[in-house]
XYZ file of C-alpha atoms in Angstrom:
682
model
C 92.996 -57.376 -72.680
C 89.915 -55.756 -74.144
C 89.618 -53.834 -77.392
C 87.150 -50.999 -77.063
C 84.587 -49.947 -79.635
C 86.656 -46.775 -79.891
C 89.090 -48.691 -82.076
C 86.440 -49.620 -84.559
C 84.847 -46.221 -84.748
C 88.023 -44.151 -84.911
C 90.893 -45.978 -86.495
C 89.516 -47.300 -89.755
C 89.241 -44.326 -92.072
C 89.435 -41.227 -89.883
C 92.393 -39.581 -91.576
C 91.952 -36.047 -90.273
C 92.373 -36.667 -86.556
C 93.735 -40.182 -86.029
C 97.225 -40.156 -84.519
C 97.817 -43.854 -85.043
C 99.541 -45.128 -88.127
C 102.662 -46.730 -89.548
C 103.511 -44.438 -92.458
C 105.761 -45.257 -95.443
C 108.419 -42.611 -95.998
C 107.009 -41.728 -99.416
C 103.656 -41.138 -97.699
C 104.925 -39.213 -94.676
C 102.100 -37.806 -92.458
C 103.198 -34.191 -92.830
C 99.673 -32.737 -92.780
C 98.714 -34.567 -89.586
C 101.905 -33.444 -87.843
C 101.379 -29.846 -88.852
C 97.744 -29.866 -87.726
C 98.309 -31.495 -84.336
C 101.837 -30.464 -83.352
C 102.611 -27.459 -85.564
C 105.663 -29.353 -86.789
C 106.398 -29.651 -90.501
C 109.350 -31.905 -91.287
C 111.374 -30.817 -94.304
C 112.413 -33.132 -97.134
C 115.961 -32.947 -95.766
C 114.723 -34.029 -92.315
C 112.779 -36.964 -93.760
C 115.695 -38.092 -95.957
C 118.171 -37.854 -93.073
C 115.899 -39.881 -90.788
C 115.343 -42.496 -93.508
C 119.062 -42.951 -94.138
C 119.849 -43.040 -90.412
C 117.327 -45.850 -89.841
C 118.265 -49.421 -90.752
C 116.693 -52.855 -90.976
C 118.115 -56.091 -89.626
C 117.018 -58.433 -92.399
C 116.312 -61.251 -89.946
C 113.328 -59.424 -88.469
C 114.257 -56.315 -86.454
C 115.033 -52.623 -86.729
C 117.953 -50.421 -85.754
C 119.698 -47.128 -86.421
C 123.078 -45.602 -87.105
C 124.174 -43.711 -83.981
C 127.678 -42.610 -84.942
C 129.657 -41.547 -87.995
C 131.663 -44.788 -87.685
C 128.835 -47.180 -88.547
C 127.752 -47.893 -84.963
C 124.277 -49.458 -84.947
C 121.872 -49.424 -82.004
C 119.315 -52.207 -81.706
C 117.845 -54.481 -79.036
C 119.658 -57.233 -77.176
C 116.910 -59.632 -78.237
C 117.458 -58.629 -81.882
C 121.150 -59.510 -81.632
C 120.575 -62.490 -79.318
C 121.183 -65.021 -82.086
C 124.547 -63.414 -82.858
C 125.518 -63.273 -79.182
C 124.526 -66.913 -78.743
C 126.324 -68.014 -81.923
C 129.543 -66.315 -80.808
C 129.347 -67.999 -77.400
C 130.699 -71.424 -76.551
C 131.205 -73.639 -73.545
C 132.999 -71.605 -70.885
C 132.403 -68.314 -72.702
C 128.711 -67.480 -72.532
C 128.276 -63.918 -73.781
C 124.510 -64.193 -73.330
C 124.988 -64.571 -69.583
C 128.114 -62.450 -69.068
C 127.641 -59.772 -71.712
C 130.152 -58.592 -74.306
C 132.279 -55.456 -74.596
C 134.822 -54.676 -77.314
C 137.451 -52.288 -75.962
C 138.674 -51.447 -79.476
C 137.691 -52.107 -83.101
C 139.966 -55.157 -83.281
C 137.915 -56.813 -80.534
C 134.631 -56.484 -82.441
C 133.477 -59.903 -83.679
C 131.525 -60.625 -86.865
C 127.961 -61.863 -86.470
C 127.469 -64.984 -88.620
C 123.994 -64.197 -89.946
C 123.147 -60.499 -89.528
C 122.447 -58.416 -92.628
C 121.841 -54.664 -92.377
C 119.684 -52.874 -94.965
C 119.675 -49.096 -95.469
C 116.762 -47.794 -97.553
C 118.036 -45.592 -100.387
C 115.015 -45.367 -102.703
C 111.309 -46.157 -103.086
C 109.671 -46.365 -106.515
C 106.034 -47.011 -107.405
C 105.991 -49.923 -109.885
C 102.241 -50.586 -109.725
C 101.608 -49.625 -113.359
C 104.579 -51.694 -114.530
C 103.266 -54.807 -112.797
C 99.594 -54.353 -113.644
C 100.462 -53.851 -117.311
C 101.421 -57.530 -117.305
C 98.839 -58.948 -114.898
C 95.611 -56.978 -115.370
C 94.204 -59.224 -118.114
C 95.186 -62.510 -116.475
C 93.268 -64.730 -114.081
C 93.920 -67.717 -111.869
C 97.249 -69.512 -112.004
C 98.511 -67.369 -114.886
C 97.918 -64.179 -112.867
C 99.889 -65.448 -109.874
C 102.773 -66.767 -111.950
C 103.085 -63.536 -113.930
C 102.872 -61.430 -110.773
C 105.793 -63.297 -109.205
C 107.747 -63.261 -112.462
C 107.291 -59.508 -112.802
C 108.470 -58.957 -109.235
C 111.594 -61.057 -109.787
C 112.375 -59.292 -113.077
C 112.044 -55.829 -111.529
C 114.205 -56.786 -108.537
C 116.934 -58.257 -110.732
C 117.017 -55.186 -112.966
C 117.143 -52.917 -109.912
C 120.125 -54.681 -108.299
C 121.919 -54.877 -111.666
C 124.065 -57.796 -110.554
C 125.428 -56.130 -107.415
C 125.357 -58.111 -104.170
C 125.770 -54.805 -102.316
C 122.291 -53.731 -103.453
C 119.084 -55.398 -102.294
C 115.789 -54.755 -104.087
C 112.378 -55.922 -102.859
C 109.049 -55.422 -104.610
C 106.621 -54.841 -101.745
C 102.893 -55.520 -101.945
C 100.912 -52.702 -100.309
C 97.206 -52.617 -99.434
C 97.101 -56.385 -100.083
C 97.499 -55.855 -103.825
C 96.378 -52.280 -104.316
C 99.902 -50.994 -104.955
C 103.399 -52.360 -105.570
C 106.485 -50.388 -104.555
C 110.131 -51.186 -105.222
C 112.328 -50.739 -102.140
C 116.030 -50.380 -102.904
C 118.546 -50.935 -100.107
C 122.253 -50.695 -99.515
C 123.152 -54.152 -98.215
C 125.794 -54.753 -95.532
C 126.729 -58.269 -94.397
C 129.883 -57.548 -92.401
C 128.240 -56.634 -89.099
C 130.172 -57.019 -85.842
C 129.193 -57.169 -82.194
C 130.427 -54.206 -80.129
C 128.453 -54.341 -76.882
C 125.750 -56.390 -75.195
C 124.743 -56.355 -71.519
C 123.956 -59.505 -69.567
C 120.667 -61.241 -70.396
C 119.681 -60.799 -66.742
C 119.265 -57.031 -67.264
C 118.466 -57.062 -70.983
C 115.432 -59.234 -70.183
C 114.979 -58.370 -66.507
C 111.608 -59.748 -65.387
C 111.663 -62.440 -68.074
C 108.452 -63.761 -69.560
C 106.299 -62.584 -66.593
C 107.170 -58.947 -67.399
C 107.169 -59.362 -71.192
C 104.495 -57.153 -72.849
C 103.916 -55.345 -69.575
C 104.644 -51.952 -68.073
C 106.252 -50.722 -65.779
C 109.503 -52.277 -67.052
C 113.181 -52.235 -66.099
C 115.133 -53.567 -69.088
C 118.396 -52.560 -70.714
C 117.340 -54.291 -73.947
C 120.276 -52.889 -75.893
C 122.945 -54.168 -78.235
C 125.440 -52.167 -80.235
C 126.772 -53.469 -83.534
C 129.070 -51.963 -86.129
C 128.736 -52.082 -89.897
C 131.988 -52.667 -91.748
C 132.579 -51.807 -95.396
C 135.524 -53.393 -97.184
C 137.029 -54.429 -93.856
C 136.800 -51.025 -92.171
C 134.136 -49.344 -90.025
C 131.568 -47.727 -92.302
C 131.923 -43.960 -92.497
C 128.455 -42.423 -92.733
C 127.175 -38.868 -92.599
C 123.666 -40.080 -91.789
C 123.318 -41.019 -88.132
C 121.217 -39.877 -85.201
C 122.578 -37.394 -82.697
C 122.050 -38.133 -79.003
C 119.593 -36.074 -76.974
C 121.115 -34.422 -73.917
C 117.977 -34.894 -71.814
C 116.161 -37.822 -73.423
C 112.403 -38.165 -73.628
C 110.191 -35.915 -71.511
C 106.501 -36.271 -70.660
C 104.095 -35.179 -73.442
C 106.994 -34.668 -75.871
C 106.363 -35.356 -79.565
C 108.250 -38.517 -80.498
C 108.859 -40.467 -83.694
C 109.579 -44.168 -84.098
C 111.275 -45.089 -87.370
C 111.436 -48.827 -87.854
C 110.198 -51.855 -89.718
C 106.874 -53.154 -88.363
C 106.572 -56.708 -89.608
C 102.919 -57.320 -90.350
C 99.519 -55.962 -89.417
C 96.045 -57.142 -90.381
C 94.017 -53.974 -90.016
C 92.734 -53.977 -93.605
C 91.789 -57.659 -93.820
C 88.310 -58.857 -94.708
C 85.977 -60.587 -92.277
C 86.650 -63.932 -93.981
C 90.382 -63.501 -93.436
C 89.919 -62.540 -89.794
C 87.610 -65.523 -89.239
C 90.291 -67.826 -90.632
C 92.886 -66.320 -88.315
C 90.554 -66.590 -85.310
C 89.177 -70.068 -85.951
C 92.105 -71.876 -87.604
C 95.499 -70.212 -87.713
C 95.718 -68.738 -84.209
C 94.355 -71.793 -82.411
C 96.756 -74.149 -84.181
C 99.704 -71.823 -83.659
C 99.005 -71.381 -79.953
C 98.736 -75.120 -79.323
C 101.999 -75.768 -81.152
C 103.802 -72.906 -79.410
C 102.596 -73.963 -75.961
C 103.774 -77.536 -76.457
C 107.083 -76.379 -77.943
C 107.606 -74.156 -74.917
C 107.149 -77.127 -72.604
C 109.511 -79.269 -74.642
C 112.226 -76.600 -74.660
C 111.843 -75.926 -70.940
C 112.292 -79.630 -70.257
C 115.328 -79.775 -72.560
C 116.982 -76.890 -70.697
C 116.843 -78.899 -67.482
C 119.399 -81.360 -68.865
C 122.287 -79.050 -68.000
C 123.904 -75.629 -68.167
C 124.996 -76.046 -71.778
C 121.525 -77.090 -72.920
C 120.068 -74.115 -71.095
C 122.571 -71.826 -72.803
C 121.906 -72.786 -76.394
C 118.151 -73.289 -76.068
C 117.506 -69.903 -74.440
C 117.205 -67.931 -77.667
C 114.647 -70.237 -79.215
C 112.673 -70.436 -75.981
C 112.522 -66.643 -75.790
C 111.184 -66.494 -79.345
C 108.564 -69.144 -78.627
C 107.381 -67.466 -75.412
C 107.265 -64.073 -77.088
C 105.226 -65.428 -80.012
C 102.859 -67.276 -77.702
C 102.090 -64.190 -75.644
C 101.667 -61.998 -78.731
C 99.389 -64.457 -80.518
C 97.329 -65.043 -77.399
C 96.730 -61.297 -77.173
C 95.838 -61.195 -80.846
C 93.341 -64.019 -80.434
C 91.720 -62.252 -77.482
C 91.229 -59.234 -79.732
C 89.531 -61.333 -82.404
C 87.335 -63.007 -79.783
C 86.111 -59.632 -78.524
C 82.515 -59.656 -79.791
C 82.130 -55.881 -79.888
C 85.319 -55.420 -81.853
C 84.573 -58.213 -84.306
C 81.032 -56.945 -84.846
C 82.513 -53.565 -85.736
C 84.696 -55.224 -88.393
C 81.635 -56.984 -89.822
C 79.733 -53.694 -89.895
C 82.647 -51.841 -91.478
C 82.804 -54.385 -94.301
C 79.031 -54.322 -94.718
C 79.047 -50.538 -95.154
C 81.830 -50.677 -97.736
C 80.050 -53.382 -99.741
C 76.797 -51.418 -99.656
C 78.561 -48.414 -101.162
C 80.147 -50.591 -103.831
C 76.857 -52.284 -104.707
C 75.082 -48.925 -104.955
C 77.344 -47.970 -107.862
C 76.728 -50.196 -110.936
C 80.249 -49.705 -112.277
C 81.875 -50.507 -108.941
C 79.554 -53.449 -108.368
C 80.503 -55.004 -111.690
C 84.216 -54.497 -111.098
C 84.557 -55.206 -107.366
C 81.282 -56.662 -106.090
C 82.254 -60.346 -106.059
C 85.689 -59.867 -104.462
C 84.595 -60.523 -100.856
C 82.819 -63.761 -101.782
C 85.882 -64.845 -103.746
C 88.069 -64.138 -100.716
C 85.769 -66.200 -98.502
C 85.888 -69.064 -101.008
C 89.689 -68.960 -101.003
C 89.849 -69.324 -97.238
C 87.281 -72.111 -97.304
C 89.604 -73.980 -99.664
C 92.589 -73.144 -97.456
C 90.988 -74.782 -94.434
C 91.024 -78.088 -96.328
C 94.791 -78.083 -96.877
C 96.022 -75.875 -94.025
C 97.540 -78.598 -91.841
C 99.165 -80.417 -94.743
C 100.627 -77.185 -96.081
C 102.038 -76.299 -92.651
C 103.626 -79.676 -91.875
C 104.762 -80.670 -95.358
C 105.935 -77.461 -97.053
C 106.279 -74.623 -94.535
C 108.376 -76.428 -91.929
C 112.026 -77.260 -91.344
C 111.065 -79.204 -88.190
C 112.933 -76.833 -85.884
C 116.210 -78.185 -87.241
C 119.060 -76.156 -88.686
C 120.475 -79.265 -90.342
C 117.206 -80.140 -92.064
C 116.746 -76.476 -93.024
C 120.175 -76.520 -94.681
C 119.379 -79.789 -96.458
C 116.006 -78.552 -97.709
C 117.585 -75.333 -99.001
C 120.325 -77.247 -100.822
C 117.856 -79.647 -102.424
C 115.541 -76.815 -103.460
C 118.422 -74.703 -104.773
C 119.548 -77.569 -106.989
C 116.095 -77.695 -108.547
C 115.412 -73.953 -108.730
C 118.658 -72.214 -109.675
C 118.955 -73.767 -113.163
C 115.579 -72.181 -114.040
C 115.247 -68.666 -115.486
C 115.040 -66.100 -112.688
C 111.363 -65.329 -113.319
C 110.390 -69.026 -113.123
C 111.987 -69.787 -109.756
C 110.394 -69.865 -106.344
C 110.683 -66.307 -105.069
C 113.085 -67.243 -102.261
C 115.577 -68.396 -104.923
C 115.352 -65.319 -107.140
C 118.561 -63.450 -107.943
C 117.583 -60.751 -105.445
C 117.371 -63.328 -102.650
C 120.640 -65.185 -103.252
C 123.045 -63.049 -101.147
C 121.004 -63.409 -97.952
C 120.330 -67.078 -98.715
C 124.070 -67.740 -99.016
C 124.827 -65.852 -95.816
C 122.428 -68.091 -93.912
C 123.351 -71.301 -95.732
C 127.092 -70.909 -95.180
C 126.847 -69.456 -91.674
C 129.485 -70.562 -89.174
C 126.928 -70.563 -86.366
C 127.359 -73.680 -84.198
C 124.912 -76.579 -84.420
C 124.327 -78.814 -81.392
C 123.508 -82.485 -81.987
C 121.358 -83.085 -78.916
C 119.321 -79.938 -79.610
C 118.820 -81.032 -83.211
C 117.621 -84.464 -82.105
C 115.200 -82.996 -79.579
C 113.716 -80.469 -82.000
C 113.331 -83.057 -84.749
C 111.783 -85.613 -82.402
C 109.191 -83.148 -81.191
C 108.356 -81.864 -84.681
C 108.088 -85.352 -86.213
C 105.807 -86.391 -83.354
C 103.561 -83.370 -83.939
C 103.471 -84.002 -87.693
C 102.349 -87.597 -87.139
C 99.801 -86.501 -84.538
C 98.353 -83.823 -86.838
C 98.342 -85.569 -90.210
C 97.767 -89.095 -88.898
C 99.938 -92.202 -88.940
C 98.337 -93.412 -92.182
C 99.015 -90.229 -94.148
C 101.235 -91.072 -97.157
C 103.644 -88.281 -96.273
C 104.077 -89.539 -92.697
C 104.701 -93.057 -93.974
C 107.382 -91.718 -96.304
C 108.847 -89.546 -93.541
C 109.048 -92.087 -90.720
C 109.001 -95.435 -92.458
C 109.304 -98.016 -89.678
C 111.141 -95.699 -87.286
C 109.800 -93.789 -84.307
C 110.240 -89.988 -84.363
C 113.226 -90.206 -82.008
C 114.841 -93.099 -83.866
C 114.594 -91.159 -87.117
C 115.899 -87.947 -85.534
C 118.918 -89.714 -84.041
C 119.711 -91.499 -87.308
C 119.465 -88.265 -89.297
C 121.764 -86.265 -87.031
C 124.270 -89.110 -86.762
C 124.215 -89.627 -90.533
C 124.682 -85.986 -91.554
C 127.892 -84.050 -92.135
C 126.173 -80.769 -93.017
C 127.865 -79.009 -90.111
C 130.842 -78.958 -92.492
C 130.590 -75.631 -94.370
C 132.899 -76.658 -97.265
C 130.550 -79.617 -97.848
C 127.543 -77.268 -97.993
C 129.345 -75.118 -100.561
C 130.284 -78.185 -102.596
C 126.674 -79.389 -102.654
C 125.386 -75.909 -103.510
C 127.859 -75.428 -106.352
C 127.438 -79.003 -107.583
C 123.740 -78.642 -108.251
C 121.424 -81.522 -109.071
C 124.189 -84.080 -109.675
C 125.867 -83.374 -106.336
C 122.532 -83.712 -104.543
C 121.689 -86.933 -106.373
C 125.098 -88.427 -105.519
C 125.058 -87.359 -101.858
C 124.518 -90.048 -99.239
C 124.135 -87.543 -96.409
C 121.120 -88.603 -94.336
C 119.568 -85.131 -94.170
C 120.032 -84.552 -97.897
C 118.464 -87.898 -98.715
C 115.433 -87.172 -96.513
C 114.956 -83.687 -97.972
C 115.244 -85.079 -101.498
C 112.794 -87.887 -100.704
C 110.192 -85.449 -99.353
C 110.673 -82.753 -101.983
C 108.078 -83.977 -104.472
C 105.280 -84.068 -101.858
C 106.405 -80.712 -100.538
C 106.355 -79.130 -103.986
C 102.981 -80.696 -104.707
C 101.219 -79.188 -101.685
C 102.918 -75.852 -102.366
C 101.631 -75.864 -105.935
C 98.138 -76.743 -104.730
C 98.215 -73.874 -102.242
C 99.575 -71.355 -104.747
C 97.220 -72.341 -107.583
C 94.024 -72.856 -105.595
C 94.345 -70.553 -102.571
C 97.048 -67.912 -102.927
C 95.920 -66.944 -106.418
C 92.357 -66.302 -105.246
C 93.563 -64.341 -102.210
C 95.806 -62.091 -104.287
C 93.242 -61.368 -106.983
C 90.451 -60.740 -104.493
C 92.783 -58.616 -102.348
C 93.658 -56.435 -105.315
C 89.978 -55.845 -106.111
C 89.105 -55.055 -102.487
C 91.975 -52.563 -102.283
C 90.706 -50.871 -105.439
C 87.214 -50.767 -103.934
C 88.580 -49.109 -100.791
C 90.455 -46.576 -102.908
C 87.291 -45.840 -104.890
C 85.224 -45.173 -101.770
C 87.737 -43.765 -99.267
C 90.706 -42.656 -101.362
C 94.284 -43.869 -100.980
C 95.581 -41.586 -98.220
C 95.308 -44.198 -95.476
C 98.541 -45.911 -94.498
C 98.881 -49.543 -95.691
C 99.230 -52.560 -93.422
C 102.766 -53.198 -92.195
C 105.093 -55.080 -94.565
C 108.487 -55.149 -92.750
C 109.481 -51.977 -94.588
C 110.547 -48.644 -93.125
C 107.662 -46.769 -91.499
C 107.349 -43.741 -89.253
C 104.892 -43.401 -86.406
C 104.418 -40.318 -84.270
C 103.072 -39.970 -80.754
C 103.713 -38.578 -77.298
C 105.323 -39.764 -74.086
C 102.256 -40.482 -71.956
C 101.060 -42.744 -69.186
C 97.614 -44.345 -69.133
C 94.861 -45.721 -66.932
C 94.741 -49.445 -66.140
C 91.998 -50.923 -63.964
C 91.302 -47.492 -62.524
C 94.935 -46.891 -61.606
C 97.276 -44.340 -63.165
C 100.321 -45.848 -64.869
C 103.021 -43.193 -65.016
C 105.129 -42.984 -68.186
C 108.580 -43.420 -66.606
C 110.410 -45.950 -64.463
C 113.762 -45.312 -62.791
C 116.995 -47.192 -62.300
C 116.189 -47.253 -58.597
C 112.993 -49.127 -59.389
C 115.030 -51.972 -60.849
C 116.904 -52.364 -57.571
C 113.596 -52.353 -55.688
C 112.428 -55.245 -57.874
C 115.653 -57.211 -57.419
C 114.968 -60.558 -55.670
C 118.265 -62.393 -56.210
C 116.349 -65.070 -58.142
C 115.578 -65.386 -61.861
C 114.019 -63.627 -63.656
C 114.220 -60.689 -61.209
C 117.910 -60.984 -60.316
C 120.119 -58.061 -61.300
C 123.580 -59.016 -62.596
C 126.613 -58.610 -60.343
C 127.900 -55.679 -62.399
C 124.792 -53.717 -61.466
C 124.917 -54.638 -57.793
C 128.584 -53.638 -57.654
C 127.844 -50.294 -59.348
C 124.792 -49.408 -57.244
C 126.526 -46.686 -55.257
C 127.679 -44.962 -58.459
C 124.312 -44.965 -60.228
C 121.715 -42.212 -60.120
C 118.688 -44.010 -58.679
C 116.375 -41.299 -60.035
C 117.598 -41.594 -63.620
C 114.816 -42.507 -66.043
C 115.129 -46.144 -67.157
C 112.154 -47.239 -69.290
C 109.164 -45.256 -70.527
C 106.030 -45.570 -72.631
C 104.521 -43.533 -75.458
C 101.516 -43.488 -77.783
C 103.595 -44.404 -80.845
C 101.946 -47.088 -82.970
C 104.252 -50.131 -83.221
C 104.105 -53.900 -83.809
C 106.538 -56.841 -83.956
C 109.480 -55.904 -86.197
C 109.722 -52.466 -84.581
C 112.039 -53.976 -81.965
C 115.290 -52.036 -82.058
C 113.706 -48.938 -83.587
C 115.093 -45.597 -82.489
C 112.724 -43.181 -80.812
C 113.669 -39.646 -81.818
C 112.479 -36.111 -81.143
C 111.704 -33.431 -83.726
C 115.416 -32.550 -83.823
C 116.109 -36.110 -85.015
C 117.939 -36.889 -81.765
C 117.731 -40.255 -80.001
C 115.540 -40.086 -76.900
C 114.867 -43.811 -76.550
C 115.118 -47.345 -77.922
C 111.917 -49.294 -78.633
C 111.891 -52.841 -77.271
C 108.297 -53.804 -76.458
C 104.661 -52.803 -76.104
C 102.306 -53.043 -73.148
C 99.705 -55.790 -72.741
C 97.005 -53.600 -74.303
C 99.077 -53.297 -77.483
C 98.777 -57.012 -78.238
C 95.625 -56.331 -80.255
C 97.610 -53.858 -82.347
C 97.689 -56.256 -85.264
C 94.016 -55.461 -85.824
C 93.473 -51.964 -84.411
C 94.811 -49.151 -82.282
C 93.453 -47.395 -79.188
C 95.574 -44.363 -78.281
C 94.075 -44.235 -74.789
C 95.819 -47.452 -73.687
C 98.094 -48.811 -76.451
C 101.683 -48.010 -75.526
C 105.114 -48.530 -77.019
C 107.810 -49.294 -74.429
C 111.383 -48.012 -74.749
C 114.729 -47.749 -72.976
C 115.416 -44.118 -72.070
C 118.474 -42.638 -73.771
C 119.764 -41.281 -70.449
C 119.759 -44.778 -68.937
C 121.892 -46.017 -71.819
C 124.486 -43.318 -71.175
C 124.352 -43.767 -67.389
C 124.918 -47.519 -67.468
C 127.526 -47.566 -70.235
C 129.661 -45.223 -68.148
C 129.011 -46.403 -64.604
C 128.224 -50.128 -64.908
C 130.219 -51.267 -67.939
C 133.144 -48.805 -67.964
C 132.412 -48.261 -71.660
C 133.257 -44.554 -71.814
C 134.679 -45.012 -75.315
C 131.274 -46.159 -76.577
C 129.315 -43.550 -74.643
C 131.560 -40.862 -76.103
C 131.001 -42.178 -79.635
C 127.192 -42.135 -79.487
C 125.736 -39.383 -81.624
C 129.127 -38.269 -82.957
């Protein structure tokens, strides 16, 4: 994958003609749409689209597609739910799931749905308290202000979620207010064999043949949610060159980062991540070979690891592209020259880039320790539960504004949902994940590191892992609740092996976190704020901010592209999936499809690609037309889009979606789900 110089020269600050962009809904690209497509969305259109789009708090997007709270998202976004509801002899991941009536719909243990109901600019409110502060005091006050604003916004209601979002890396702060729903039930999921047809070899590629679809339902007070905001269903689906919108929650982009930040990603973060992911992939693949059950409950994690590896590898290739990186260096050089040419700007912003570079130099010194001591749960749900319980006991007695942000009042409902989840935990999988992670921690930090000595003692990684799992009763949810409610005394009195380990390691973990926050994060945030202000001073503030896992809109067209001199057409067909069928994983169609072949329209559009600008987190996003009708379901990007974290090239970057007509065709003819097909868009 190669990023062209076109990215550098076009995408950075060309606001008048650039089609790329992930636009906040309070910064909707109305002028660009009017200029290029002669389409001017009304306030009513924008509000309806916003309220019809939803976020899955765990990391995906979705949309309401009926008046009865039906939610459309990807199979891979609901995979954890499908896997958690499965058990030996009833593998919904492999066989699929279909609820014939509301009573058959089953609650997902850990899915939270967020519907955006308001956005408020709180920049002035925050900067009134932070503008005169520096260093540690600045960072502490910034976090305290965020927690205070969020608590006031929610006003004690667990049905409301409020997040203060940092935009432009510190240039602005906006308060996002959501309606929160935690009773979310599985309605439909196809077999993994067709949801992820082609497996990892086809992932991030096009042409594709995937029914990456799941349907969920939001319940309110025990009944299906009645909503007037939902997307209608297009009769024809997407057509070539049609104007399309993607409304979803792109997780994170790095298009506005400094050269120092990009160098850190290229030289430190990405390399370390890729090595760890590659070795984890091998370990999980080996674990799956133990048996059918191990394969079943390790599949979800393996998919996530493989997906991350491929995405990060593409991102690293972008950063290693010399032409592209040189353009980023030149872009920063030009901005700094303009700042330095203005005495007032130079005094206010001139040192920010050097301060950012110094912060990342300091970060390199503690990066590995921070990753393996504070930022990890060692791939273990049991240790993650124990660490959360130990931390909660220490944090919750503090005033809201003094707590770690993940224990603020605004965060408690989602924390409890995860902590008290009924999702199954498998002992052998826990042991394997812990063994691997402990081995990597020892390898990275060294056997003589004080933390490793405290962690392992005289045990090997596997001996410790086995002792921890055998000595823990944290699979018992009433015990978790008792420890959570009992606070510091309950934790101190507990003899649970996982709790004791988490408590033993907590002081070192807090210490490295404090060092990172006081010496690195503080510098990054203050420098980032100054650089954002410098960009505003020179270029204005009309450019869209980097992605922040908040609702954004992107617009584009259904278009093919050229790859290695060959034309890639924008559509695939259902018949193409049968042509690819080999009767062997990952290109084996499920039996339901083979049995229904004679009923299916082989020429029906299946998957398609468009120029919409997306990134990880957009999975599950609806693709709609200008009538706000569903024409597709985003599930991936092509291989050229893997550099999309850092730039966008409309000539080759493509979003990949399931065609709305294929969803209707297969619900009716493969799954005999007429009741669902008839509900869509109504």
